[in-house]
PDB file of C-alpha atoms in Angstrom:
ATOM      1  CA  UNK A   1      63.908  -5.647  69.179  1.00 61.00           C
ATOM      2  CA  UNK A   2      65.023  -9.263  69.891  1.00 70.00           C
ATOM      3  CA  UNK A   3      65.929  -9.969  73.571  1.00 84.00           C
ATOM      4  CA  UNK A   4      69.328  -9.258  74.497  1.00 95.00           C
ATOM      5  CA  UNK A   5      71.361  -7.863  77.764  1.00 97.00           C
ATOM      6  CA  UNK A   6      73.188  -5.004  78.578  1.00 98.00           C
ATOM      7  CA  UNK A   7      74.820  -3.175  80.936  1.00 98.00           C
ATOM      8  CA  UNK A   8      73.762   0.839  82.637  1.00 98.00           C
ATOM      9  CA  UNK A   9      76.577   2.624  83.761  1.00 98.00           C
ATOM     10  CA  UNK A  10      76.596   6.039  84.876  1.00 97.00           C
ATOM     11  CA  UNK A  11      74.691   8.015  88.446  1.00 96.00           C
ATOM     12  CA  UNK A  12      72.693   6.918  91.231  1.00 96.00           C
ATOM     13  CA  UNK A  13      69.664   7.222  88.745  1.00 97.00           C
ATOM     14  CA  UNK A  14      71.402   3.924  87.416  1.00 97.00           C
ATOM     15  CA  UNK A  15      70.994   2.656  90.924  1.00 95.00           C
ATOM     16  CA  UNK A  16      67.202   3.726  90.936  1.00 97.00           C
ATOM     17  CA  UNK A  17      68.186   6.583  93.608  1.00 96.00           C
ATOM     18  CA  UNK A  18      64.675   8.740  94.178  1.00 97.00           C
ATOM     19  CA  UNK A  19      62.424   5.841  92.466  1.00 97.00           C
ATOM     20  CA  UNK A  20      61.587   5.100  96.638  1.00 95.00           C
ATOM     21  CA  UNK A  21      61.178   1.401  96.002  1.00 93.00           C
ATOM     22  CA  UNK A  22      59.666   1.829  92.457  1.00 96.00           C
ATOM     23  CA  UNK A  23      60.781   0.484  89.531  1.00 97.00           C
ATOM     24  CA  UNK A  24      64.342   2.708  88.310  1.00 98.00           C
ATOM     25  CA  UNK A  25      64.698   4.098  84.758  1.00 98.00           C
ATOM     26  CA  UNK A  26      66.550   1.211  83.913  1.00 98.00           C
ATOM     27  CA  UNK A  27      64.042  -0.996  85.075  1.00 98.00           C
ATOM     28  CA  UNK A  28      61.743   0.516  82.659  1.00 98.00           C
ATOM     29  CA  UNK A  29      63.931   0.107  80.139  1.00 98.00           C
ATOM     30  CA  UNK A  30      64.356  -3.652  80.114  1.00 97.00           C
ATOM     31  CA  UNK A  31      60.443  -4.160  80.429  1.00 96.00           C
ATOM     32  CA  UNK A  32      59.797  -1.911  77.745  1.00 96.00           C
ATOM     33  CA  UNK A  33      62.471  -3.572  75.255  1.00 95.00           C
ATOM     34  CA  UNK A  34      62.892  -7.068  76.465  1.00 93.00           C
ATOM     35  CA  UNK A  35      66.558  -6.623  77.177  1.00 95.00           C
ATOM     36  CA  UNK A  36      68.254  -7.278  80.620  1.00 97.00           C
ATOM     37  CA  UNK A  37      70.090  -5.334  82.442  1.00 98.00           C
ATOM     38  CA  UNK A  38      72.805  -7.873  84.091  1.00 98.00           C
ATOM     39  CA  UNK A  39      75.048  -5.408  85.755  1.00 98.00           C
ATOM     40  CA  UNK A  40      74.503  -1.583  87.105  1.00 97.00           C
ATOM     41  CA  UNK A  41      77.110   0.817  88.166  1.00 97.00           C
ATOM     42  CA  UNK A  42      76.299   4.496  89.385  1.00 94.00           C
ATOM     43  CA  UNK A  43      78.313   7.034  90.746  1.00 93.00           C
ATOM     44  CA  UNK A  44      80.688   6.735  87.823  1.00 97.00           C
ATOM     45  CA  UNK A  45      82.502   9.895  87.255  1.00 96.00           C
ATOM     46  CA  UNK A  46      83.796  10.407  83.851  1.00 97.00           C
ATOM     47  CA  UNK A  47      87.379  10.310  85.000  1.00 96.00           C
ATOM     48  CA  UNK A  48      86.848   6.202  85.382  1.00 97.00           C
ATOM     49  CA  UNK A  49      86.205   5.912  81.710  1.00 98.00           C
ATOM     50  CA  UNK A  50      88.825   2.881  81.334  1.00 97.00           C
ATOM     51  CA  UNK A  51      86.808   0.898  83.287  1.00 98.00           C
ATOM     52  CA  UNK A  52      83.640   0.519  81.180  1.00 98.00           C
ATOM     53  CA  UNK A  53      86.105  -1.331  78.629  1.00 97.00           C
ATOM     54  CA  UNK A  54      86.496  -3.858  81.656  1.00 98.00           C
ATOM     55  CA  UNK A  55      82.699  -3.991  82.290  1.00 98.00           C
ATOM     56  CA  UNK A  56      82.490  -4.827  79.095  1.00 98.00           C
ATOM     57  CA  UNK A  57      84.919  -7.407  78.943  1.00 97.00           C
ATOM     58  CA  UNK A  58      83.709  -9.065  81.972  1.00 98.00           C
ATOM     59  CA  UNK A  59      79.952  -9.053  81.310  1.00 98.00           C
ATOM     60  CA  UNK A  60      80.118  -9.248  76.868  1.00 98.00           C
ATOM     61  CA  UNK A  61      76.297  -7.577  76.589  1.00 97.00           C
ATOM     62  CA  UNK A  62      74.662  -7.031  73.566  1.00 96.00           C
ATOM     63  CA  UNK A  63      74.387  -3.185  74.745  1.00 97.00           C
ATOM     64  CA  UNK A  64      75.724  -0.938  76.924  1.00 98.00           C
ATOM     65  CA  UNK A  65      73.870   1.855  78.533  1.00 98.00           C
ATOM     66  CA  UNK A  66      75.795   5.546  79.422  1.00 98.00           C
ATOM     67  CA  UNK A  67      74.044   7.998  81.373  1.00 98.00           C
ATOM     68  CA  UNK A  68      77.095  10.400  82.370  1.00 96.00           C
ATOM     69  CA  UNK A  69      78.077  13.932  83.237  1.00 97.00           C
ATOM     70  CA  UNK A  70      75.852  14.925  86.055  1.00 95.00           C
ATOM     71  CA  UNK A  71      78.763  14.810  88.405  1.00 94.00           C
ATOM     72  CA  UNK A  72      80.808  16.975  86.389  1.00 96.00           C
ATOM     73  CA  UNK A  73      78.523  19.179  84.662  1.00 97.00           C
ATOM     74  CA  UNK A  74      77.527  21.901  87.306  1.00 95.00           C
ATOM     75  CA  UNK A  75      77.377  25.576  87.616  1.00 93.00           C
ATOM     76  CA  UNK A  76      79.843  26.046  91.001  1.00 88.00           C
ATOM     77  CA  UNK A  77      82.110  27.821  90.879  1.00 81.00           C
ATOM     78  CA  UNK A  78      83.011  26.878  94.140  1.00 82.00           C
ATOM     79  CA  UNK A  79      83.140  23.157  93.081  1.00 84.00           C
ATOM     80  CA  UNK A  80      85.475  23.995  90.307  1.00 82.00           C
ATOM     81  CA  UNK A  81      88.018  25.936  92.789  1.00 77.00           C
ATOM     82  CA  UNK A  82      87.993  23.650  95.122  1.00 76.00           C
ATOM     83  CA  UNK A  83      89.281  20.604  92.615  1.00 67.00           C
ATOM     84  CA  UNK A  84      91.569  23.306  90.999  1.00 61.00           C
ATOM     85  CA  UNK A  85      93.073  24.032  94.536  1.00 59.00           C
ATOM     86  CA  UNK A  86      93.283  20.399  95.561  1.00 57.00           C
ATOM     87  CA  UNK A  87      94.436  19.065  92.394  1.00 49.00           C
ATOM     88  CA  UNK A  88      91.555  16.827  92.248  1.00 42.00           C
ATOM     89  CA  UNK A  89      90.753  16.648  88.504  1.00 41.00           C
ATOM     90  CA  UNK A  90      87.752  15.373  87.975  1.00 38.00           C
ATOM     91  CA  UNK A  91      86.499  12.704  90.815  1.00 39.00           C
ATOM     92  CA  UNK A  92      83.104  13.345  92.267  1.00 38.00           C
ATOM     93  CA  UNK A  93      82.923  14.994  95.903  1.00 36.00           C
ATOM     94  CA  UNK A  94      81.630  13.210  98.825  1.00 33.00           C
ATOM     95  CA  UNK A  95      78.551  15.305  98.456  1.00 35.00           C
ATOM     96  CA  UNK A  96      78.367  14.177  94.977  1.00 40.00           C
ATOM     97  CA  UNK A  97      78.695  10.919  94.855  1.00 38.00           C
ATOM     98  CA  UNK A  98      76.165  10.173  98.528  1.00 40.00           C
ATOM     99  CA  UNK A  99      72.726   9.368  97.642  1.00 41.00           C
ATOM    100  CA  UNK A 100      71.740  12.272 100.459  1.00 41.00           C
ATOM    101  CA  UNK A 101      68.748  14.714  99.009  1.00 39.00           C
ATOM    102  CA  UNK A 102      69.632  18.278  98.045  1.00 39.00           C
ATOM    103  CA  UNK A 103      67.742  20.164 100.964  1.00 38.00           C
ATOM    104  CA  UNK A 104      66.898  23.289  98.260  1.00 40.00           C
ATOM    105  CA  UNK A 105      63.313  23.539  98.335  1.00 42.00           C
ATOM    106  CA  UNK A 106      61.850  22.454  94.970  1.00 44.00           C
ATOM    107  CA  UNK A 107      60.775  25.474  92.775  1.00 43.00           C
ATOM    108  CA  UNK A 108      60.098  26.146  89.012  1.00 45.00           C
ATOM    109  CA  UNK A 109      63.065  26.995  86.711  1.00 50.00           C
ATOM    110  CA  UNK A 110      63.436  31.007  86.328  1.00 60.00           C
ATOM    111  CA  UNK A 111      65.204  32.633  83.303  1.00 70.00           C
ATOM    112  CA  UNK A 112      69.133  32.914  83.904  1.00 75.00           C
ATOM    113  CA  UNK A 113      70.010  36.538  84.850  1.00 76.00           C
ATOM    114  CA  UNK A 114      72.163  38.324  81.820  1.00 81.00           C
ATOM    115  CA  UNK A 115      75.389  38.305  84.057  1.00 75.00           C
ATOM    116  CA  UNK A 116      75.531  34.222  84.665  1.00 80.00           C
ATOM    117  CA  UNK A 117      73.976  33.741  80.536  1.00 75.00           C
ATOM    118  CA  UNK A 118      76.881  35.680  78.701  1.00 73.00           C
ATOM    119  CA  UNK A 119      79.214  35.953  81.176  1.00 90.00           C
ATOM    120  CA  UNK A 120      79.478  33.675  84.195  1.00 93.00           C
ATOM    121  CA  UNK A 121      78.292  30.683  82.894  1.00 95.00           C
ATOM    122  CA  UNK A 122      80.041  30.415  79.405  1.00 95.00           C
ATOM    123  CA  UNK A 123      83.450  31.154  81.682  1.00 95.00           C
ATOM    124  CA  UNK A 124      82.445  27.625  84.080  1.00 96.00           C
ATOM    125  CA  UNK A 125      81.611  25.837  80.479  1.00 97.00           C
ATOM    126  CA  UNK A 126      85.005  26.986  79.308  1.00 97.00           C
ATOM    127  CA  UNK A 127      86.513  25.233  82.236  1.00 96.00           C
ATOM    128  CA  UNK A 128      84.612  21.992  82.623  1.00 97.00           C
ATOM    129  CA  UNK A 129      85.005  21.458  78.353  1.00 98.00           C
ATOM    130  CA  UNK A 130      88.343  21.704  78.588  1.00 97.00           C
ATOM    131  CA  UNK A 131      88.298  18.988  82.163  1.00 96.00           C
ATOM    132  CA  UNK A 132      86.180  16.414  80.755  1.00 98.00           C
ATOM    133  CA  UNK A 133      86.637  16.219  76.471  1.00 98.00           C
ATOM    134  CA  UNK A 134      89.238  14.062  76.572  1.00 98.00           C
ATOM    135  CA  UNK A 135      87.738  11.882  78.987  1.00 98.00           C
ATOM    136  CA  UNK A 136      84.437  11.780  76.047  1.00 98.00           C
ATOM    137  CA  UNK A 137      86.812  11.505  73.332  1.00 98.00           C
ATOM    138  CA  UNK A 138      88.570   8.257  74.907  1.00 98.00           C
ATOM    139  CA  UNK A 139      84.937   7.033  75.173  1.00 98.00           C
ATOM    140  CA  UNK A 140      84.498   7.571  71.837  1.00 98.00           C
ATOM    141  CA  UNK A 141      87.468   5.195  71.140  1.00 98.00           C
ATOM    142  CA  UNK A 142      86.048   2.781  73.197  1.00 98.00           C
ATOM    143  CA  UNK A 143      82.974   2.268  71.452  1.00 98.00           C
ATOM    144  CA  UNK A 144      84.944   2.490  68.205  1.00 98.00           C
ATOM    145  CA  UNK A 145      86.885  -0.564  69.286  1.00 97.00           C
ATOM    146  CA  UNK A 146      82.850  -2.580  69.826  1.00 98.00           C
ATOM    147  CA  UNK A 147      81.736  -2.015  66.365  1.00 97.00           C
ATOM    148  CA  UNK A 148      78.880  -4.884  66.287  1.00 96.00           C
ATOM    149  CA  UNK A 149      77.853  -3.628  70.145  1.00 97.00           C
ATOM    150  CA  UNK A 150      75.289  -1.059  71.110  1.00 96.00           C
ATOM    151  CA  UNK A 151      75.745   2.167  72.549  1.00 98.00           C
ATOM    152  CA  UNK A 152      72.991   4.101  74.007  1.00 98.00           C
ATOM    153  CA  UNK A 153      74.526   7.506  75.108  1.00 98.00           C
ATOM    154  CA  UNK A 154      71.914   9.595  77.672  1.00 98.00           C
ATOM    155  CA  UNK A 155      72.801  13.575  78.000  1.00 98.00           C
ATOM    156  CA  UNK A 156      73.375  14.683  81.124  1.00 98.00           C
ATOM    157  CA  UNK A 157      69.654  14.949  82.706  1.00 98.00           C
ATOM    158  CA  UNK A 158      67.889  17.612  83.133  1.00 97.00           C
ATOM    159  CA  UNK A 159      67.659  19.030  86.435  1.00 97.00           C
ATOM    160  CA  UNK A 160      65.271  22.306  88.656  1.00 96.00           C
ATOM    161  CA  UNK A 161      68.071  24.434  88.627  1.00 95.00           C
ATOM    162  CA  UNK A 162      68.420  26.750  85.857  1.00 94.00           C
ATOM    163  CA  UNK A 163      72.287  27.532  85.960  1.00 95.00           C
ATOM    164  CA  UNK A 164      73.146  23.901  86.162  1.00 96.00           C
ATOM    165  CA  UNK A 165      70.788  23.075  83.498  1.00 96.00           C
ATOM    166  CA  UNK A 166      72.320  25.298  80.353  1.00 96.00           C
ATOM    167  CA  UNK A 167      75.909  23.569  81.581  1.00 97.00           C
ATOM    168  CA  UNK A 168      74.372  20.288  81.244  1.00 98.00           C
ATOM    169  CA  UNK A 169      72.632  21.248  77.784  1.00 97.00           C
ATOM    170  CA  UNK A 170      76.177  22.506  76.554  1.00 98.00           C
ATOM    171  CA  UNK A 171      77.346  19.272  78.214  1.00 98.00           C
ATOM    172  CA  UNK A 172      74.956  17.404  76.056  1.00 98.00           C
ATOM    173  CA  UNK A 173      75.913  19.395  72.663  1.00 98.00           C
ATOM    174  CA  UNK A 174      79.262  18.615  73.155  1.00 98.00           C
ATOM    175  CA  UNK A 175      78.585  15.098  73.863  1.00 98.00           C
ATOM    176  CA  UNK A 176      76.368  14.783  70.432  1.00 98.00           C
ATOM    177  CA  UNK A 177      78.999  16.105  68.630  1.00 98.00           C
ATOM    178  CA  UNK A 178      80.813  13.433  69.410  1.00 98.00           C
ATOM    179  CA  UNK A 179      78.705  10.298  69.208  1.00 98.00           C
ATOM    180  CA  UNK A 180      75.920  11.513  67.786  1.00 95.00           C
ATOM    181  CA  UNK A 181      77.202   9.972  63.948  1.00 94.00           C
ATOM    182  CA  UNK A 182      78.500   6.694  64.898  1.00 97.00           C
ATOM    183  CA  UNK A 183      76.859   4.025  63.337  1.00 95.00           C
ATOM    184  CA  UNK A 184      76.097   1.722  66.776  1.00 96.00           C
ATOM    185  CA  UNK A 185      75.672   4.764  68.839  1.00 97.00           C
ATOM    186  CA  UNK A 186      71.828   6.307  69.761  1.00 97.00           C
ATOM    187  CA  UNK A 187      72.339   9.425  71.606  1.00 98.00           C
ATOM    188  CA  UNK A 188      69.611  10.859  73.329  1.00 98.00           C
ATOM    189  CA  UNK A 189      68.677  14.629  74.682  1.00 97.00           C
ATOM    190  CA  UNK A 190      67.295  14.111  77.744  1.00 97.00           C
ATOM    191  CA  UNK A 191      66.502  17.443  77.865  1.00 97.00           C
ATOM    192  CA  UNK A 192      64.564  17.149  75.068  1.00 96.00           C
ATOM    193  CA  UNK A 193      62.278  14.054  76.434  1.00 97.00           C
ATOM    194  CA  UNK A 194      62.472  14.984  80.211  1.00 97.00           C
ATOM    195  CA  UNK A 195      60.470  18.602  81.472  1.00 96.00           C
ATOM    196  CA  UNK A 196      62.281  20.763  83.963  1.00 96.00           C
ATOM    197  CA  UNK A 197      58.999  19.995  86.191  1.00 97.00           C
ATOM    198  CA  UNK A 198      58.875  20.264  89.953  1.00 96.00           C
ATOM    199  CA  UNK A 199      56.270  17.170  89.778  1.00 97.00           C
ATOM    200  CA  UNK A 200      58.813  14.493  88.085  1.00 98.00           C
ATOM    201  CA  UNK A 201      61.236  15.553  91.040  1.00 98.00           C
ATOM    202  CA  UNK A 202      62.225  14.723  94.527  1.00 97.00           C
ATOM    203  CA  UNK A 203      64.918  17.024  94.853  1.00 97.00           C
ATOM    204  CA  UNK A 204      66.315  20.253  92.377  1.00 96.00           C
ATOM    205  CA  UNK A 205      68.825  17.073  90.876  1.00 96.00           C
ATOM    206  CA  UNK A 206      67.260  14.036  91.759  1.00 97.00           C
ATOM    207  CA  UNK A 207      64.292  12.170  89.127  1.00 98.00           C
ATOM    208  CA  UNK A 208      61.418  11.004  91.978  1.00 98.00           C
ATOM    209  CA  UNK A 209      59.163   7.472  90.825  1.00 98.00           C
ATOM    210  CA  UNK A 210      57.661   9.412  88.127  1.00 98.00           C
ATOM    211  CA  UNK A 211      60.382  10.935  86.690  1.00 98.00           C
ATOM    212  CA  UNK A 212      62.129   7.691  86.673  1.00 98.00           C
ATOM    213  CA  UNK A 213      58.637   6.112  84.633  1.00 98.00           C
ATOM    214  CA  UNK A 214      59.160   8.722  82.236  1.00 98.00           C
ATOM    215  CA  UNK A 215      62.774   8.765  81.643  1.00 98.00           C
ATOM    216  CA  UNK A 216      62.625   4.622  81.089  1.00 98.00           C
ATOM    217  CA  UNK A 217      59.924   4.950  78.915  1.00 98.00           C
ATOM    218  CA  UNK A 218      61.628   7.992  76.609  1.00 98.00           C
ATOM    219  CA  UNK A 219      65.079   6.259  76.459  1.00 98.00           C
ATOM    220  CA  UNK A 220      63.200   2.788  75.618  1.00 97.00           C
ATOM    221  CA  UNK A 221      60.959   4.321  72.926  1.00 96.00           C
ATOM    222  CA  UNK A 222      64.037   6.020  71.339  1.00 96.00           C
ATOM    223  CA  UNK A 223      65.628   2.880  71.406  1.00 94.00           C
ATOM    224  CA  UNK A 224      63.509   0.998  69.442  1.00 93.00           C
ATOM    225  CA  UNK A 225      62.624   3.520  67.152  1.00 92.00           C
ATOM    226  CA  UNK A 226      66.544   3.847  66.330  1.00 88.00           C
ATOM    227  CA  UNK A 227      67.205   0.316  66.557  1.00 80.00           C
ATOM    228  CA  UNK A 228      64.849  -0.427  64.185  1.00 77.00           C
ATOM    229  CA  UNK A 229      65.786   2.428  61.071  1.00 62.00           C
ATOM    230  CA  UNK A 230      69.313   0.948  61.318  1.00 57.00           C
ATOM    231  CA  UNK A 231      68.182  -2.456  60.629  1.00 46.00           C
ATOM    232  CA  UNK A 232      66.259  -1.285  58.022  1.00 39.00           C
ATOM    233  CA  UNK A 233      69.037   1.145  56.599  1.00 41.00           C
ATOM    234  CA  UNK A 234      71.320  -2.164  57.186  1.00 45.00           C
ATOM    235  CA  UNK A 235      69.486  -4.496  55.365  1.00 46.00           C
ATOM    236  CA  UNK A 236      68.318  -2.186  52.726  1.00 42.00           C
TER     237      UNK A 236
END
């Protein structure tokens, strides 16, 4: 992969939130590909898609870097009746979008009870599909309209809590279906790559310095690999 720049926009992983002074996913990233990362934004909640057209227009890099969703791909109900009652839409709380640790004592994942798998749960992913596809879909546009640029497209990540986690996978389904066959686009699972383990966290949401090692090195290795079979496919 020939050295190039780009920019990371998405949470306070971006930022390198839980890396504790360690090199960030991102970080990672540019070591492992020889690409530079020349501007970082976190706390982005989908709602403030426009803006990544200006990032890109400020900053023209080779490749752009979207790791979205966690803020609005949760399992509250509370969360979602609060924004319906306030009018909100989709902007990140307070609580959200502070770098403060979730206090829940870290734990292994357990299996979803029957009520919240068939019931509950496919009711909040009703709700938050229906909040946040157009938001994706004008994304989609966006990287339409930056045909010779790269797009690397991160699911939301995985995270130690079990309801929050099949929201984000469904979150990550519906995000493939949409990027997942453009031609400058590399989507990537992170649920696939990443292990709901207790070990690669320092909070139920938050990736600790190993966790962030890992995720840069996944997302860099997938990079390459996809990079390189388009290339190929491109000059073949």
């Amino acid at each position: 992969m020939k050295p190039g720049s780009f920019i990371a926009i998405g949470g306070c992983h971006v930022q390198g939130y839980g890396a504790n002074g360690k090199k960030s996913f991102v970080q990672v990233v540019e070591e492992t590909t020889d690409q530079t990362a020349i501007h970082k934004v976190g706390v982005f909640p989908l709602k403030q898609n426009g803006k990544i057209i200006d990032f890109i227009g400020e900053y023209d890099p080779d490749m752009v870097l979207l790791q979205l969703g966690n803020y609005e791909y949760h399992a509250s109900l509370k969360r979602i009746l609060k924004k319906r009652k306030k009018g909100s839409g989709l902007g990140s709380s307070s609580s959200e979008a502070s770098a403060t640790p979730n206090t829940i004592p870290l734990t292994a994942p357990r299996k979803l009870h029957p009520l919240h798998r068939f019931i509950i749960l496919p009711v909040i992913w009703i709700v938050l599909k229906r909040r946040t596809v157009l938001h994706l879909k004008l994304i989609k546009e966006y990287i339409k309209f930056y045909p010779d640029k790269k797009f690397v497209v991160l699911s939301p990540l995985v995270c130690l809590k079990e309801t929050d986690n099949y929201i984000r996978q469904k979150g990550g389904q519906l995000m493939f279906r949409l990027f997942g066959g453009m031609a400058n686009v590399t989507f990537i699972n992170t649920h696939e790559i990443l292990p709901a383990d207790k070990r690669i966290f320092s909070d139920p949401f938050h990736l600790n310095a190993v966790g962030h090692k890992l995720l840069g090195e996944k997302v860099a290795r997938r990079m390459l690999e996809s990079f390189q079979s388009k290339i190929y496919l491109a000059a073949s």
